mmCIF file of C-alpha atoms in Angstrom:
data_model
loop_
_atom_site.group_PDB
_atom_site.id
_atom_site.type_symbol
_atom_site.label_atom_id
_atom_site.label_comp_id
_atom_site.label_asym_id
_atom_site.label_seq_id
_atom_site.Cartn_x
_atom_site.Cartn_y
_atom_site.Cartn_z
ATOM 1 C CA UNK A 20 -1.892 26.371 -17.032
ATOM 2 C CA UNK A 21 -0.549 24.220 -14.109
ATOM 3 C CA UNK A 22 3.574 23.990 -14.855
ATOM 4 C CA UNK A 23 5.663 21.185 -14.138
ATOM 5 C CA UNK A 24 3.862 18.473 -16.348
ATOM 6 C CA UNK A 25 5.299 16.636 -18.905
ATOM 7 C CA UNK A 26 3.159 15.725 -21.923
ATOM 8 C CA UNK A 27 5.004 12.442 -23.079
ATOM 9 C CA UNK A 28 5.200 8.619 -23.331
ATOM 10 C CA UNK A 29 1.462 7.717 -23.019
ATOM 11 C CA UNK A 30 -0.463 7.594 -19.782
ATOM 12 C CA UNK A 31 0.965 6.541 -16.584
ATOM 13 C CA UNK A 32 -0.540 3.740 -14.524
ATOM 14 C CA UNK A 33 -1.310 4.046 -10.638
ATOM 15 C CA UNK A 34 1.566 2.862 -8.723
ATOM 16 C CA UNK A 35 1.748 0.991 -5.577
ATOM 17 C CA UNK A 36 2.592 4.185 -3.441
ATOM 18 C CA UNK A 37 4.591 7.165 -4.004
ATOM 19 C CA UNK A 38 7.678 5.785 -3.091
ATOM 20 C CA UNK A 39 10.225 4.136 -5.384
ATOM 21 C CA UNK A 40 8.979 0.637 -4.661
ATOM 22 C CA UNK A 41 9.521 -2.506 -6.879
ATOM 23 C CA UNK A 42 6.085 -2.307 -8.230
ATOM 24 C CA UNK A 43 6.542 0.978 -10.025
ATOM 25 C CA UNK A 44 7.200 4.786 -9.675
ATOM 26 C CA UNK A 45 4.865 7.163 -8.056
ATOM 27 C CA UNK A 46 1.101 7.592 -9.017
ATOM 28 C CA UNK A 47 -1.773 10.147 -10.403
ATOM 29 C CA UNK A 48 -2.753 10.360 -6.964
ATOM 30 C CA UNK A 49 -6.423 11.640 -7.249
ATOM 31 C CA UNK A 50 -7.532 9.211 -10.237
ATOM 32 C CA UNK A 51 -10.325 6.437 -9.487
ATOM 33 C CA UNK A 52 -10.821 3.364 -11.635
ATOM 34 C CA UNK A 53 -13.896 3.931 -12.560
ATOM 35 C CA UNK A 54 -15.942 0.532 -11.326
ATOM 36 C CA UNK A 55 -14.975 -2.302 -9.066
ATOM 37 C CA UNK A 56 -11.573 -1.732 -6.924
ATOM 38 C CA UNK A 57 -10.545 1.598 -6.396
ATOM 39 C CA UNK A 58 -6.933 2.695 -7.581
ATOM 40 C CA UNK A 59 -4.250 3.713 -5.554
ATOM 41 C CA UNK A 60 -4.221 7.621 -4.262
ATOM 42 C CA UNK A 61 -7.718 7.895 -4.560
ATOM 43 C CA UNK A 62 -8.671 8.096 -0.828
ATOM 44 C CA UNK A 63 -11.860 6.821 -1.353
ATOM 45 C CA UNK A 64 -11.899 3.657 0.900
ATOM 46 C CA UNK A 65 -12.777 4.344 4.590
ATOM 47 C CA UNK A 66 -10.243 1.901 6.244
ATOM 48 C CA UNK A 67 -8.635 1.843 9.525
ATOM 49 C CA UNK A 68 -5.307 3.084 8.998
ATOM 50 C CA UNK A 69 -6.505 6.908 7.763
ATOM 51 C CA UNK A 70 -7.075 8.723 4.913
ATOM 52 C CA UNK A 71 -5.046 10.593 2.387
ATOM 53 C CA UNK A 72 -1.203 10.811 2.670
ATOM 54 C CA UNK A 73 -0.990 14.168 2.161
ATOM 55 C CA UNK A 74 -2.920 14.745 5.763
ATOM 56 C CA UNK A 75 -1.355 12.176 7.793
ATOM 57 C CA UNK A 76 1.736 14.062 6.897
ATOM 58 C CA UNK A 77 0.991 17.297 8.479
ATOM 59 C CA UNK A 78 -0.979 15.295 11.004
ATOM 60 C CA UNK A 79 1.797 13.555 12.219
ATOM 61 C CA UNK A 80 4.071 16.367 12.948
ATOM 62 C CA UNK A 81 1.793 17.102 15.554
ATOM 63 C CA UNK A 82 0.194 14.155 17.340
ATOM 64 C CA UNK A 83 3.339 13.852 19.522
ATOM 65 C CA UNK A 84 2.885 17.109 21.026
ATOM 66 C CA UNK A 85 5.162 19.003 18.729
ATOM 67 C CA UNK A 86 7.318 18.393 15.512
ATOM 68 C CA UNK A 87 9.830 15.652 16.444
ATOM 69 C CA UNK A 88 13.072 17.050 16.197
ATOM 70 C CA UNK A 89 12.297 19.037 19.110
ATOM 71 C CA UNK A 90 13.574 15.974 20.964
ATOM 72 C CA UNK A 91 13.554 14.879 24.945
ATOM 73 C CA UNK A 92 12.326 18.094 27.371
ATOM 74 C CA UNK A 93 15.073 17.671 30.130
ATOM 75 C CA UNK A 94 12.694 18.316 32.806
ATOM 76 C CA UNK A 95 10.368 15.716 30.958
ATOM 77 C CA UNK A 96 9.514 12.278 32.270
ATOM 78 C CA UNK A 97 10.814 9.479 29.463
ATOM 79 C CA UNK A 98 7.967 7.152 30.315
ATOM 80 C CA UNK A 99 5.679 9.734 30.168
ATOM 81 C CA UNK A 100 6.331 10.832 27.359
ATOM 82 C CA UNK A 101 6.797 7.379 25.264
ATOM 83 C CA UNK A 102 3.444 6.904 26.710
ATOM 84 C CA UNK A 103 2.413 10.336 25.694
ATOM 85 C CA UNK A 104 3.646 9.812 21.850
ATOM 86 C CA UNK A 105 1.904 6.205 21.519
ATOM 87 C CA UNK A 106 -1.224 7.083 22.607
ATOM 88 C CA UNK A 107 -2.026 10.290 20.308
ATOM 89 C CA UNK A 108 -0.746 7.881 17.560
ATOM 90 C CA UNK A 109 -2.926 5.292 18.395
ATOM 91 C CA UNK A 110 -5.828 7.458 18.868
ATOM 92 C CA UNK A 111 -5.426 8.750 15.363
ATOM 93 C CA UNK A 112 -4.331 5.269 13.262
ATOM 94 C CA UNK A 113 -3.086 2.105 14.189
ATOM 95 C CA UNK A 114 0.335 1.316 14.585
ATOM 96 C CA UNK A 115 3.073 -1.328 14.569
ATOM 97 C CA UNK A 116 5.935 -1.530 17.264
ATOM 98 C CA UNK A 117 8.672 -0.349 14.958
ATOM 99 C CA UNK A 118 6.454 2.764 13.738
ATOM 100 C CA UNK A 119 5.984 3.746 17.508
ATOM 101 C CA UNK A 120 9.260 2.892 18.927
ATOM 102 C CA UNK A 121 10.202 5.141 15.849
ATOM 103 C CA UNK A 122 8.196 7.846 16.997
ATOM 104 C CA UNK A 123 9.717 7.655 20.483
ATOM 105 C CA UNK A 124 12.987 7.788 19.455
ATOM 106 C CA UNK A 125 12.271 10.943 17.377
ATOM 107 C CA UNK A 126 11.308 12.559 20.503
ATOM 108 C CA UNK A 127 15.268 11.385 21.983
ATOM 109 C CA UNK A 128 12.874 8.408 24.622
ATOM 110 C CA UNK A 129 15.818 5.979 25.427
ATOM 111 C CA UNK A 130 15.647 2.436 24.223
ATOM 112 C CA UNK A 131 15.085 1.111 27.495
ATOM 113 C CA UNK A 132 12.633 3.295 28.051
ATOM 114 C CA UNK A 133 10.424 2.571 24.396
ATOM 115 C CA UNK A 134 11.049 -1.089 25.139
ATOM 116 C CA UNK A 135 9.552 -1.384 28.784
ATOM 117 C CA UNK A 136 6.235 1.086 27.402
ATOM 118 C CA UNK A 137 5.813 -0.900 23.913
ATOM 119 C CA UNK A 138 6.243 -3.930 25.886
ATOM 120 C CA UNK A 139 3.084 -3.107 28.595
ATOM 121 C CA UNK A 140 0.989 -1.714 25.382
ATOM 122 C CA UNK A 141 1.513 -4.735 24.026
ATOM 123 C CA UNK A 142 0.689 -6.888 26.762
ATOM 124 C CA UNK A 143 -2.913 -5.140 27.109
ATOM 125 C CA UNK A 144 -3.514 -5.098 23.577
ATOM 126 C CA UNK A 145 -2.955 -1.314 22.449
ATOM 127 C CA UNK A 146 0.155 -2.953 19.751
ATOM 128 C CA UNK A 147 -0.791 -5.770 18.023
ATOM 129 C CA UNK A 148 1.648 -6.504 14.857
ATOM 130 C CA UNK A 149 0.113 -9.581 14.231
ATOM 131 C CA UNK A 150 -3.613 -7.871 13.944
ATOM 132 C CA UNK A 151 -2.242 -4.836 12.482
ATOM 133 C CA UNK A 152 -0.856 -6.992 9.730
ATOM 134 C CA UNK A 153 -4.476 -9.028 8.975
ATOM 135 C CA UNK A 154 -6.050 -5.985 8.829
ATOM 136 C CA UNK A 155 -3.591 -3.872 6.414
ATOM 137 C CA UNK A 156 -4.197 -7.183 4.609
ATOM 138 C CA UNK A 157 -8.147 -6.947 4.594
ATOM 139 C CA UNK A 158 -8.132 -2.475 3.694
ATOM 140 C CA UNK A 159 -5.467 -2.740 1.572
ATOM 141 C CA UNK A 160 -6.623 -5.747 -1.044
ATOM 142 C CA UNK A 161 -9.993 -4.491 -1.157
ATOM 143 C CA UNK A 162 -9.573 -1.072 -1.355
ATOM 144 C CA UNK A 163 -6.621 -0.479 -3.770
ATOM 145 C CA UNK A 164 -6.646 -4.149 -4.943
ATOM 146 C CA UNK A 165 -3.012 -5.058 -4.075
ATOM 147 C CA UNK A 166 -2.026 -8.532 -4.419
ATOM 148 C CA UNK A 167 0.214 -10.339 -2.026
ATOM 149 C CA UNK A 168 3.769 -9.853 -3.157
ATOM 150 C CA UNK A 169 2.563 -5.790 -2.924
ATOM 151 C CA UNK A 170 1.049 -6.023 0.906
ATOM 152 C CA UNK A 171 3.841 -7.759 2.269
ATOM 153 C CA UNK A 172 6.272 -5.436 1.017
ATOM 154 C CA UNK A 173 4.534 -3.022 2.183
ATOM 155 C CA UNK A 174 3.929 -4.875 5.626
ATOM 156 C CA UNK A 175 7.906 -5.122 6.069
ATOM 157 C CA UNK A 176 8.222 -1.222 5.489
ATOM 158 C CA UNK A 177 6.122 -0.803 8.496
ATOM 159 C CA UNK A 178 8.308 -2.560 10.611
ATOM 160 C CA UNK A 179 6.351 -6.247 10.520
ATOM 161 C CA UNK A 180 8.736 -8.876 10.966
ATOM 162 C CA UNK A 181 8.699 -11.189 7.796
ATOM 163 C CA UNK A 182 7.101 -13.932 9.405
ATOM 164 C CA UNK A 183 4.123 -12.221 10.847
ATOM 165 C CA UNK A 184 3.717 -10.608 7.159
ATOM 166 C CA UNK A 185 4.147 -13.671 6.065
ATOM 167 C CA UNK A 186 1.153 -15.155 7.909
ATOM 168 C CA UNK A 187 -0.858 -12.315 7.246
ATOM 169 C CA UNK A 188 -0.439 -12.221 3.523
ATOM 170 C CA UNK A 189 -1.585 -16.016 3.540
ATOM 171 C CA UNK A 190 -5.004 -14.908 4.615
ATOM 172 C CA UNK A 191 -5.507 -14.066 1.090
ATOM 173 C CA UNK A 192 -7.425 -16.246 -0.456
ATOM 174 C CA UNK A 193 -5.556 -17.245 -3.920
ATOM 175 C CA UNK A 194 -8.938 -17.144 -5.640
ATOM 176 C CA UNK A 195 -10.005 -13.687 -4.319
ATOM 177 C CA UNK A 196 -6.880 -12.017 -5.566
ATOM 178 C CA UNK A 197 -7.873 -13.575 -9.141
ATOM 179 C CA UNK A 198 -10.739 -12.264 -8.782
ATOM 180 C CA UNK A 199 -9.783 -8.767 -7.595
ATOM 181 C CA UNK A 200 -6.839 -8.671 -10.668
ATOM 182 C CA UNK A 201 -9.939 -9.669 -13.205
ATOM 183 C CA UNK A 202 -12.162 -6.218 -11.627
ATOM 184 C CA UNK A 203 -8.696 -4.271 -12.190
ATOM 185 C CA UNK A 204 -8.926 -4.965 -15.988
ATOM 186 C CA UNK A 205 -12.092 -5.018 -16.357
ATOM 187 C CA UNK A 206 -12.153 -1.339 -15.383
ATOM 188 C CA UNK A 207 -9.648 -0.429 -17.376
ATOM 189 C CA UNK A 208 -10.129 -2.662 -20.016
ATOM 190 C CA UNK A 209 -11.965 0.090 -22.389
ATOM 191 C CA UNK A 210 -10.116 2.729 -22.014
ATOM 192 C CA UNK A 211 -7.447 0.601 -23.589
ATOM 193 C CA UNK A 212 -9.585 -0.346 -26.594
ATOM 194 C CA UNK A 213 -8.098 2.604 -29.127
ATOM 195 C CA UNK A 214 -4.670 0.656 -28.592
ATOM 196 C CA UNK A 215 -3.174 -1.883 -30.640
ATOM 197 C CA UNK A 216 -3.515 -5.169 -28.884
ATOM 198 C CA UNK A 217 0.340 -5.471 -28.135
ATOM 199 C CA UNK A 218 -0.361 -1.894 -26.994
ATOM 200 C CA UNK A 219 -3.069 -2.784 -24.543
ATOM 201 C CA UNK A 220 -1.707 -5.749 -22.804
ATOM 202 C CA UNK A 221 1.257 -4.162 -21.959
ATOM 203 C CA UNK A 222 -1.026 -1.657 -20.288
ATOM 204 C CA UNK A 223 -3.208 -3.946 -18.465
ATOM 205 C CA UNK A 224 -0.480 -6.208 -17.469
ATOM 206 C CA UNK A 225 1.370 -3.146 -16.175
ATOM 207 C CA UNK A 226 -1.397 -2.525 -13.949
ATOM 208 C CA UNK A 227 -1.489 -5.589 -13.078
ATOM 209 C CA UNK A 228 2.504 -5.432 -12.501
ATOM 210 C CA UNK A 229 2.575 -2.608 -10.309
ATOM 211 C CA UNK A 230 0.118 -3.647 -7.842
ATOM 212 C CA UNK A 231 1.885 -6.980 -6.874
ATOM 213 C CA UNK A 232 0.343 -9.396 -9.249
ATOM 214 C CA UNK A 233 2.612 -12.278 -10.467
ATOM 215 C CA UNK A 234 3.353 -12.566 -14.088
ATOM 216 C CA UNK A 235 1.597 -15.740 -14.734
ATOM 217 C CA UNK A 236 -1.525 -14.772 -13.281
ATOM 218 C CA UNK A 237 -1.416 -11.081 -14.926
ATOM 219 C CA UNK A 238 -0.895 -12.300 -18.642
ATOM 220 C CA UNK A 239 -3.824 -14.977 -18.139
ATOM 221 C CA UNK A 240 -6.288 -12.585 -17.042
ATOM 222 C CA UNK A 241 -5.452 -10.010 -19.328
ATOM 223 C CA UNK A 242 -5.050 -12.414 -22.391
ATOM 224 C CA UNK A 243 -8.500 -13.628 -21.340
ATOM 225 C CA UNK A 244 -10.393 -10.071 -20.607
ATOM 226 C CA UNK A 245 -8.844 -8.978 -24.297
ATOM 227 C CA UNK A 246 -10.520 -12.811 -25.977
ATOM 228 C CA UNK A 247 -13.830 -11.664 -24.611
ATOM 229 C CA UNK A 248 -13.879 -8.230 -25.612
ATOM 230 C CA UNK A 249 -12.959 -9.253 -29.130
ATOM 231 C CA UNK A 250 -9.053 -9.427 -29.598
ATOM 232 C CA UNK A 251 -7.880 -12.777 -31.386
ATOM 233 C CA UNK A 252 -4.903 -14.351 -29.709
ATOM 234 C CA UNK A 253 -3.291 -14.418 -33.059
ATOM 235 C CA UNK A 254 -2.646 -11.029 -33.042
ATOM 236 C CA UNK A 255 -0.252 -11.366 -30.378
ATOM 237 C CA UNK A 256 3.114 -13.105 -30.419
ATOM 238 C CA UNK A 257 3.149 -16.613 -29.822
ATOM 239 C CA UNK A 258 5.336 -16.411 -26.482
ATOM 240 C CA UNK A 259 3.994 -13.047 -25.355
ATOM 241 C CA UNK A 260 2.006 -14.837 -22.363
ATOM 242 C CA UNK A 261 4.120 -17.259 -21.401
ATOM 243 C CA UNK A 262 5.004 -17.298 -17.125
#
């Protein structure tokens, strides 16, 4: 047997990520949903910032030439080796400015130094927050179905400033991420079906929850997937979908 599992409280849903975010705790990595968007952890999306988590870990030790705590060589160049650092992480995923000057600064590059490189990648093109950000928008909505709220929060862990996240975010089209939370239930929505109805819309709205989507919009969907597949509204309490 596999140790280290606990057997209680139900089935958990797919979080955001597997940090302790505000849209839930960490997730069955490994799990798909079965049908339409594809749940967090499940690596199955080819998008353009890498694959599974687990791999860009040990990856990452080692793109900058060595694990980096090693620090600054003294007989190194510091421009050469900010350049150095950026460019093996660019050649493996994109990257924002903070998540390279980061990278830099592990490897004990002085400010002035990161600042003058990030600034000439950024003037050719190689850093890009703003397209960065669009494009985490684009992988991340249809490939683990994340509503807004959930990509910018993720967007300003990455070191986007708020206003290019912002911006970014917006790109979403409102009725897209209705339609994208209505795929999300509807591939979970019979798996739920040996629950009580109370029982299953705190599920799906959980889901729902975890991955970003607004209250509002995640009782109407679910109270409207559980209608068509049979559930009368009466069975619920009379304020249990109110915003």
């Amino acid at each position: 047997p596999r140790r280290g599992r606990s057997g209680g409280g139900g089935v958990a849903e797919p979080g955001v990520g597997s940090e302790q975010d505000p849209f839930g705790g960490s997730p069955r990595r490994g799990r798909s949903g079965g049908g339409g968007v594809a749940e967090p952890g499940d690596g199955s999306e080819q998008d353009p910032f890498g694959g599974s988590p687990r791999r860009g870990r040990r990856r990452r030790r080692n793109e900058d030439g060595g694990a980096d705590e090693r620090g600054l060589d003294p007989d190194a160049d510091p421009e050469s080796v900010a350049r150095t650092v950026a460019l093996n992480r660019l050649s493996v995923a994109p990257q924002t400015r903070a998540q390279l000057d980061a990278a830099m600064a592990r490897k004990g590059v002085p400010e002035e130094v990161r600042d003058g490189v990030l600034d000439r990648f950024t003037d050719v093109g190689l850093v890009d927050d703003a397209a960065y950000a669009r494009a985490w928008v684009e992988s991340r909505h249809a490939g683990r179905g994340l509503a807004r709220r959930a990509l910018g929060y993720e967007l300003r862990k990455r070191g986007v400033e708020p206003a290019v996240a912002d911006d970014a975010v917006e790109t979403l089209d409102p009725e897209q991420e209705e339609a994208t939370a209505r795929a999300l239930v509807a591939a979970r929505l019979p798996s739920t079906r040996r629950l009580d109805p109370v029982a299953r819309t705190r599920r799906l709205t959980g889901l729902l929850a975890r991955k970003g989507y607004p209250p509002g919009l995640a009782f109407r969907v679910v109270r409207e997937a559980l209608e068509a597949d049979g559930v009368d509204g009466m069975d619920l309490p009379d304020d249990y979908f109110a915003d």
